[in-house]
Coordinates of C-alpha atoms in Angstrom, one line a residue:
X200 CA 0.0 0.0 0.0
X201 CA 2.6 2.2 1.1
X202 CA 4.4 1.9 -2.2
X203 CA 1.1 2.4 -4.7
X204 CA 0.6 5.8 -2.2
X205 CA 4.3 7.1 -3.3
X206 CA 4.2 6.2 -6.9
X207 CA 1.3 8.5 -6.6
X208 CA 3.2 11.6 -5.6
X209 CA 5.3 11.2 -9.0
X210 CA 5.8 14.6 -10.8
X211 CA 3.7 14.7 -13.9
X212 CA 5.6 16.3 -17.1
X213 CA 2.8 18.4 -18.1
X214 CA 3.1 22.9 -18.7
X215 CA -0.1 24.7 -18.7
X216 CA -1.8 26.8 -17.1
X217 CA -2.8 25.6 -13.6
X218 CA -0.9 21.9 -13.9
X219 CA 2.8 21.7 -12.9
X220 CA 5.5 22.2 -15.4
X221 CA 7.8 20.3 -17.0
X222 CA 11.0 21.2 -15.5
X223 CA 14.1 20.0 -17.0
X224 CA 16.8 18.6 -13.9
X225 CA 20.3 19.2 -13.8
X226 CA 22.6 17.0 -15.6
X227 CA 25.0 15.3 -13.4
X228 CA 26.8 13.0 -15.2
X229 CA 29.9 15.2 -16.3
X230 CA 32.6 16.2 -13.8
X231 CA 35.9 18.2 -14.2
X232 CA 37.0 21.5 -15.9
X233 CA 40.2 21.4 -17.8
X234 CA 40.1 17.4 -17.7
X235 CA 36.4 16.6 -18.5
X236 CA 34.6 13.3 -17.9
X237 CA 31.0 12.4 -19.0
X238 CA 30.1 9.0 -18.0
X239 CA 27.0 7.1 -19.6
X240 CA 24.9 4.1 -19.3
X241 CA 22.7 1.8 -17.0
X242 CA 23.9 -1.2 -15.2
X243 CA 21.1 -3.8 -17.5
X244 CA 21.3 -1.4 -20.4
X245 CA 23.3 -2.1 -23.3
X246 CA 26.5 -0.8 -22.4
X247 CA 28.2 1.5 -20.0
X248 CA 31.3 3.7 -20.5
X249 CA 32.5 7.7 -20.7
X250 CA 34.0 10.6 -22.8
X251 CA 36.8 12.1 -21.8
X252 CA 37.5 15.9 -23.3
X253 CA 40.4 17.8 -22.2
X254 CA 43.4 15.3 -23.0
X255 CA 46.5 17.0 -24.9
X256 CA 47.4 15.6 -28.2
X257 CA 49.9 13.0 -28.5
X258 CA 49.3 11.1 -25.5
X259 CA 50.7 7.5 -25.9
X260 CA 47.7 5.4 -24.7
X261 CA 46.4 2.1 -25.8
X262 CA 43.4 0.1 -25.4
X263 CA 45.5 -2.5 -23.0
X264 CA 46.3 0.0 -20.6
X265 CA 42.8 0.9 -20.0
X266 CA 41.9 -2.7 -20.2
X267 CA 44.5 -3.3 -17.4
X268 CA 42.5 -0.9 -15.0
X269 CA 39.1 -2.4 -16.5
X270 CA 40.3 -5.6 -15.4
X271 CA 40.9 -5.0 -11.8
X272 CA 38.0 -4.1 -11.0
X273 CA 35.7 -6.4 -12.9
X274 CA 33.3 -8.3 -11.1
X275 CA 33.4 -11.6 -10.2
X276 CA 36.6 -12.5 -9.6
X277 CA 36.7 -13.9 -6.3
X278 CA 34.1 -15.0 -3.5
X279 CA 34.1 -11.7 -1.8
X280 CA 33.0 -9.7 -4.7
X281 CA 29.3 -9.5 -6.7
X282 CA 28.8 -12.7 -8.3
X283 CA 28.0 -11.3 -11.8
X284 CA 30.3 -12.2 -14.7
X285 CA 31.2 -9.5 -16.8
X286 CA 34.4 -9.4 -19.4
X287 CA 34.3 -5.5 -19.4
X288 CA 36.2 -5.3 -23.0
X289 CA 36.7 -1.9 -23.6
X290 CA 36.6 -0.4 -27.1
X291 CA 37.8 3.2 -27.4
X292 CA 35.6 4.6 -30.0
X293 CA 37.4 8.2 -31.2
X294 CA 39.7 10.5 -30.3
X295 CA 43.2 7.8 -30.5
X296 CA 45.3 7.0 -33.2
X297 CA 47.5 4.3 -33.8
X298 CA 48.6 4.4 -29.6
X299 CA 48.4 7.9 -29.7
X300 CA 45.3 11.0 -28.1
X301 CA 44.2 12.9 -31.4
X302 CA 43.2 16.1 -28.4
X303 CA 39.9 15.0 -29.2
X304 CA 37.4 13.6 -27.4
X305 CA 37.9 10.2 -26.0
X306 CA 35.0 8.0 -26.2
X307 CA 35.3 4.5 -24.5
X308 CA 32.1 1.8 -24.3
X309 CA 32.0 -1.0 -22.4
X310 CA 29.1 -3.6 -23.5
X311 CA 27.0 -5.3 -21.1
X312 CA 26.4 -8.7 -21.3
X313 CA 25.4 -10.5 -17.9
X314 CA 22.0 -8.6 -17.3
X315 CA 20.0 -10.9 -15.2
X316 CA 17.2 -8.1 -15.2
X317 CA 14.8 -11.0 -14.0
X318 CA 16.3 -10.8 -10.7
X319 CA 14.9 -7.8 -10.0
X320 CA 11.4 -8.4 -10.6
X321 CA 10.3 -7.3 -6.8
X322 CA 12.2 -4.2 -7.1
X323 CA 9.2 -3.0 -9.6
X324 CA 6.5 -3.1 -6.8
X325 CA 8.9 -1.9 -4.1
X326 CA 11.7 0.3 -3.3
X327 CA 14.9 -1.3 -1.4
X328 CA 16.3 0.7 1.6
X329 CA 19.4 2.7 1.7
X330 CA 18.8 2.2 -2.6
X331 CA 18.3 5.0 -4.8
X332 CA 14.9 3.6 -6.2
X333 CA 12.9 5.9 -4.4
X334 CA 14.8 8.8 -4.5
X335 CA 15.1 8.4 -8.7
X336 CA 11.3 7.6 -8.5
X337 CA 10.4 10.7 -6.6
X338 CA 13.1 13.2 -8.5
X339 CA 11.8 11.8 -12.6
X340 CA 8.9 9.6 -12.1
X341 CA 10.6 7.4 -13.5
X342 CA 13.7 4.8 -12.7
X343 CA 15.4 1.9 -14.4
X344 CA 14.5 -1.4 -11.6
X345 CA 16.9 -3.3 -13.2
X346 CA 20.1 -2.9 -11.4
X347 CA 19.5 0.4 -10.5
X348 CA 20.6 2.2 -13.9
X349 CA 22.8 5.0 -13.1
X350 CA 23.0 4.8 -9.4
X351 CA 24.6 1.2 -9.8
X352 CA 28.4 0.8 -8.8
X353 CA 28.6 -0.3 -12.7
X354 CA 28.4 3.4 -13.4
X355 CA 32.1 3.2 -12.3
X356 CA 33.3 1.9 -15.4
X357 CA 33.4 4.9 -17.1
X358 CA 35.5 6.5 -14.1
X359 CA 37.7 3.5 -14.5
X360 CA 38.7 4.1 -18.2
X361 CA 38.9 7.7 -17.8
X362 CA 41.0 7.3 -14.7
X363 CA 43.4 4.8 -16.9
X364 CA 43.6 8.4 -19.3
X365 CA 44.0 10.7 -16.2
X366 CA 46.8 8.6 -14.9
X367 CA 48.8 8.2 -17.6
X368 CA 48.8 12.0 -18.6
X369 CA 50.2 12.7 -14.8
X370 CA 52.7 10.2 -15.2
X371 CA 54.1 11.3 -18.6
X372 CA 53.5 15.1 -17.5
X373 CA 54.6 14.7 -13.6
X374 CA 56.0 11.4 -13.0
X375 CA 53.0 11.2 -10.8
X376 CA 52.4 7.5 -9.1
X377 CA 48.8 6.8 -8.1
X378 CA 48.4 4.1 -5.5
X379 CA 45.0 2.9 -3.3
X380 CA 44.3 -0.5 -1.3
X381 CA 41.6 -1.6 1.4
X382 CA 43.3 -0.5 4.7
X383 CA 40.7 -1.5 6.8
X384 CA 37.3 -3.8 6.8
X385 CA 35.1 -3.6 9.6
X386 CA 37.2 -3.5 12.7
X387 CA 39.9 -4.7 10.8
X388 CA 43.0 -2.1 10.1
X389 CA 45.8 -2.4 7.9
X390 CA 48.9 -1.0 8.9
X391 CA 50.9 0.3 5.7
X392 CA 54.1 2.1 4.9
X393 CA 52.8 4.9 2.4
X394 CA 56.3 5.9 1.4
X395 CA 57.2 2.0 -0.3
X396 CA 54.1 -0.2 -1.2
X397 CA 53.9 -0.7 -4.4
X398 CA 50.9 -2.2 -7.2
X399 CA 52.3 -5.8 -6.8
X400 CA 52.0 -5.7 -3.1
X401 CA 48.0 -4.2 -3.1
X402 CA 48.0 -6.8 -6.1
X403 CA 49.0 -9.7 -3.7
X404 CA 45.7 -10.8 -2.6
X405 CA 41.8 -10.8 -3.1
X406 CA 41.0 -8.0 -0.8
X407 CA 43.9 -5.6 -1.8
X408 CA 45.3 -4.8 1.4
X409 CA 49.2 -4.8 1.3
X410 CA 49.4 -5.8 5.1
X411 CA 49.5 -9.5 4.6
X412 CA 48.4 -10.0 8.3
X413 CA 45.8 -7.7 8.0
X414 CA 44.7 -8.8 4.5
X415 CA 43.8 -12.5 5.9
X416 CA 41.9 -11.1 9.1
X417 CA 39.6 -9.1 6.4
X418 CA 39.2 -12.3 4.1
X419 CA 37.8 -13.5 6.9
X420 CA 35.9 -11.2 8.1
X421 CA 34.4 -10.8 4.8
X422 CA 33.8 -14.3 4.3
X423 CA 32.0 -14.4 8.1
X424 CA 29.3 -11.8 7.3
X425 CA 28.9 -13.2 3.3
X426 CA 27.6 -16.7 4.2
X427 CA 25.3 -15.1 6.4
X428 CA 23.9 -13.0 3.7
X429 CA 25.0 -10.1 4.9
X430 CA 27.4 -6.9 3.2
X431 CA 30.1 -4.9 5.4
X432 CA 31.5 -1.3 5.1
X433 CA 35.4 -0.8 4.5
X434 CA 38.1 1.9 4.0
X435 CA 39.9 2.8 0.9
X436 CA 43.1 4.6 1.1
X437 CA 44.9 6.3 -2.0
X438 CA 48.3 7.8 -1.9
X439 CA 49.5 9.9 -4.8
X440 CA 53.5 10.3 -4.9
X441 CA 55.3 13.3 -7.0
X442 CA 52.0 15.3 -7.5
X443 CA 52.5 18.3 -9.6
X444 CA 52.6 21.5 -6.7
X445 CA 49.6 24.1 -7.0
X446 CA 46.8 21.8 -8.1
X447 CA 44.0 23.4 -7.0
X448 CA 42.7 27.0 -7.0
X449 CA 40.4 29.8 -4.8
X450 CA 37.8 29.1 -3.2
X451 CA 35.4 27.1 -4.9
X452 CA 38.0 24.7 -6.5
X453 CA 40.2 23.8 -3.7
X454 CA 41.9 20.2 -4.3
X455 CA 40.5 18.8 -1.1
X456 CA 37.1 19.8 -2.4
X457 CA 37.3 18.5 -5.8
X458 CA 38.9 15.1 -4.7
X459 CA 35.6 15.2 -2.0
X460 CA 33.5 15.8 -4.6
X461 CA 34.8 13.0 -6.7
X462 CA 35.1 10.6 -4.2
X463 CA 32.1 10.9 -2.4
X464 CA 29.8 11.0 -5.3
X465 CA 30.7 6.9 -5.8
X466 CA 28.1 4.5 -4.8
X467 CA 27.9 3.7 -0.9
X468 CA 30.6 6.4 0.0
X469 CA 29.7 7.6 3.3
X470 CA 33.3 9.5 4.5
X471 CA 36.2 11.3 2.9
X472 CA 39.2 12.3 4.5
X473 CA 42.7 13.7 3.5
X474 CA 45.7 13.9 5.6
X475 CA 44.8 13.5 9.6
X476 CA 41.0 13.7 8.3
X477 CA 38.3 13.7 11.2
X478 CA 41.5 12.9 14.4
X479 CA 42.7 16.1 13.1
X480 CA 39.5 17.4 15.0
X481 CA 40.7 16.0 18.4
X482 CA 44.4 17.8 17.8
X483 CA 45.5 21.0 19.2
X484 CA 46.9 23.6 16.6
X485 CA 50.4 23.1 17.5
X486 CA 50.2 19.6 17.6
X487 CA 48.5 19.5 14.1
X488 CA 50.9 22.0 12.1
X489 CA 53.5 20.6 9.9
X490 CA 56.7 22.2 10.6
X491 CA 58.5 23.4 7.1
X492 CA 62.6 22.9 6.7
X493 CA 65.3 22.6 3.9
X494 CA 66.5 19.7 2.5
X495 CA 69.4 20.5 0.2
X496 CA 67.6 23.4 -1.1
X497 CA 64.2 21.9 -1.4
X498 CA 61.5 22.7 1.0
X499 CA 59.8 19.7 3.0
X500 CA 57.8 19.3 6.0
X501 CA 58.5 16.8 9.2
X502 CA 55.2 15.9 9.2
X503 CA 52.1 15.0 6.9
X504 CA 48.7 15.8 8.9
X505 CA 47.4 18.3 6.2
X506 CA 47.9 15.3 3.2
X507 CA 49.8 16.7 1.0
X508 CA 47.9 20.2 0.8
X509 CA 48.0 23.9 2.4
X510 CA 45.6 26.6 1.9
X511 CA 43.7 23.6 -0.3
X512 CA 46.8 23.4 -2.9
X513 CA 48.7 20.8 -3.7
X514 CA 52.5 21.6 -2.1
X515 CA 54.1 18.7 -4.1
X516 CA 54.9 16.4 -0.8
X517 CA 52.8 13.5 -1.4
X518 CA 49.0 13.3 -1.0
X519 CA 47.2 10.6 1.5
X520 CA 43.3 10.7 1.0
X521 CA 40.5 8.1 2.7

């Protein structure tokens, strides 16, 4: 009953006089300035992927190194992850030629082909909790059931691929290294040394922690709350090494609040933080600071409890965001 009541309240799309408008809603799917990324696609639709505007000409990238990123996080790889099979084959569709950007858009599709949209037959007559069925339904009138269209975690695809792009431009540009793993699963945390882990070590396992010990305790953890039927929240750490310095810009596009903003529009995300993050908030200011000095000519800090970033740029001394 409860559900016929709300699918009741749906706007209408109708304009005159006396019956509400038909009012056009923001966009949404497009983020970045300079570096522009429009991702597209439903999770039981016919394919998902992005288009990337802003890369320079003469890029070297190929359709293996996105596959590479494509591939890690395709489902179904292991007992801890969604059981859907998917081979995520990327194509890129324009702007590359022969290995190299053309500094035109970037188009890149990823075809679906495991839609089981049968499975969600229930999901018609009634919203899920903590899903964004209802919200969709009560924002357009209208949602895609199956899968959840765009507010499905396959969305990420098309951050994926353009993430592949993003990373290779900083590392040809900046010899920038960009690094995340699971540092912590339920009450399970992962003690890492930022300054040496490397892709084979958050590689090394199923879960992607590079603390072996730690890594195990999750698995099982993971595998404790699975076979019940049951889902658990985690923490994703990323460190960026030999980040360009002044990223960032007043007062609207502060790096902090872009990488926020990127981060916490994923699926589930609940939290971001950068440097000491929310601890930060039981510090005192002296205790917090990050105390500046030379280092044959170059200036460091002692400390890292800001991340990486003062005044919300990027000071080139390596970036730690949750």
């Amino acid at each position: 009953m409860m559900f016929q009541q709300l699918q009741q309240q749906r706007p209408a799309l109708t304009g005159r006089a006396g019956r509400r408008a038909l009012r056009v809603q923001a966009a949404g799917s497009t983020y970045g300035n300079n570096f522009r990324v429009t991702t597209f696609g439903e999770s039981h639709g016919k394919g998902v992927g992005c288009v990337i505007d802003g890369v320079p000409p003469r890029l070297p990238i190929t359709n293996e190194e996105i596959q590479f990123e494509l591939d890690r996080r395709r489902p179904g790889q292991s007992i801890i992850t969604t059981p859907r099979k998917e081979e995520d084959t990327c194509e890129i569709l324009s702007g590359v030629f022969a290995g190299e950007s053309l500094g035109t858009p970037i188009a890149v599709l990823v075809r679906n082909k495991d839609q089981r949209s049968d499975d969600y037959s229930e999901m018609s007559v009634a919203y899920r909790p903590s899903h964004a069925d209802a919200t969709y339904d009560f924002k357009y009138g209208i949602r895609a059931v199956a899968g959840g269209g765009r507010s499905s975690a396959r969305e990420t695809i098309g951050r994926v691929a353009a993430g592949a792009v993003a990373k290779k431009l900083l590392k040809v540009v900046g010899g920038t290294e960009i690094l995340a793993y699971v540092s912590g699963v339920l009450e399970v945390e992962a003690s890492v040394d930022h300054a040496s882990f490397t892709l084979e070590d958050v590689e090394s396992n199923i879960v992607r922690c590079p603390d072996q010990e730690a890594a195990q305790k999750m698995i099982d953890v993971i595998n404790e709350v699975r076979v019940r039927g049951e889902s658990c929240g985690g923490v994703v750490t990323c460190v960026v090494r030999g980040c360009p310095k002044g990223l960032g810009s007043p007062v609207f596009d502060k790096l902090e609040a872009e990488l926020a903003k990127a981060m916490l529009s994923l699926p589930a995300t609940k939290g971001f933080e950068i440097g000491s993050g929310f601890s930060g908030s039981r510090m005192t200011g002296s205790a917090h600071n990050d105390p500046f000095y030379m280092d044959n000519g170059a200036v460091r800090t002692r400390t890292n409890r800001s991340g990486g970033i003062q005044v919300r740029r990027q000071r080139g001394l390596g970036t730690a965001g949750v």
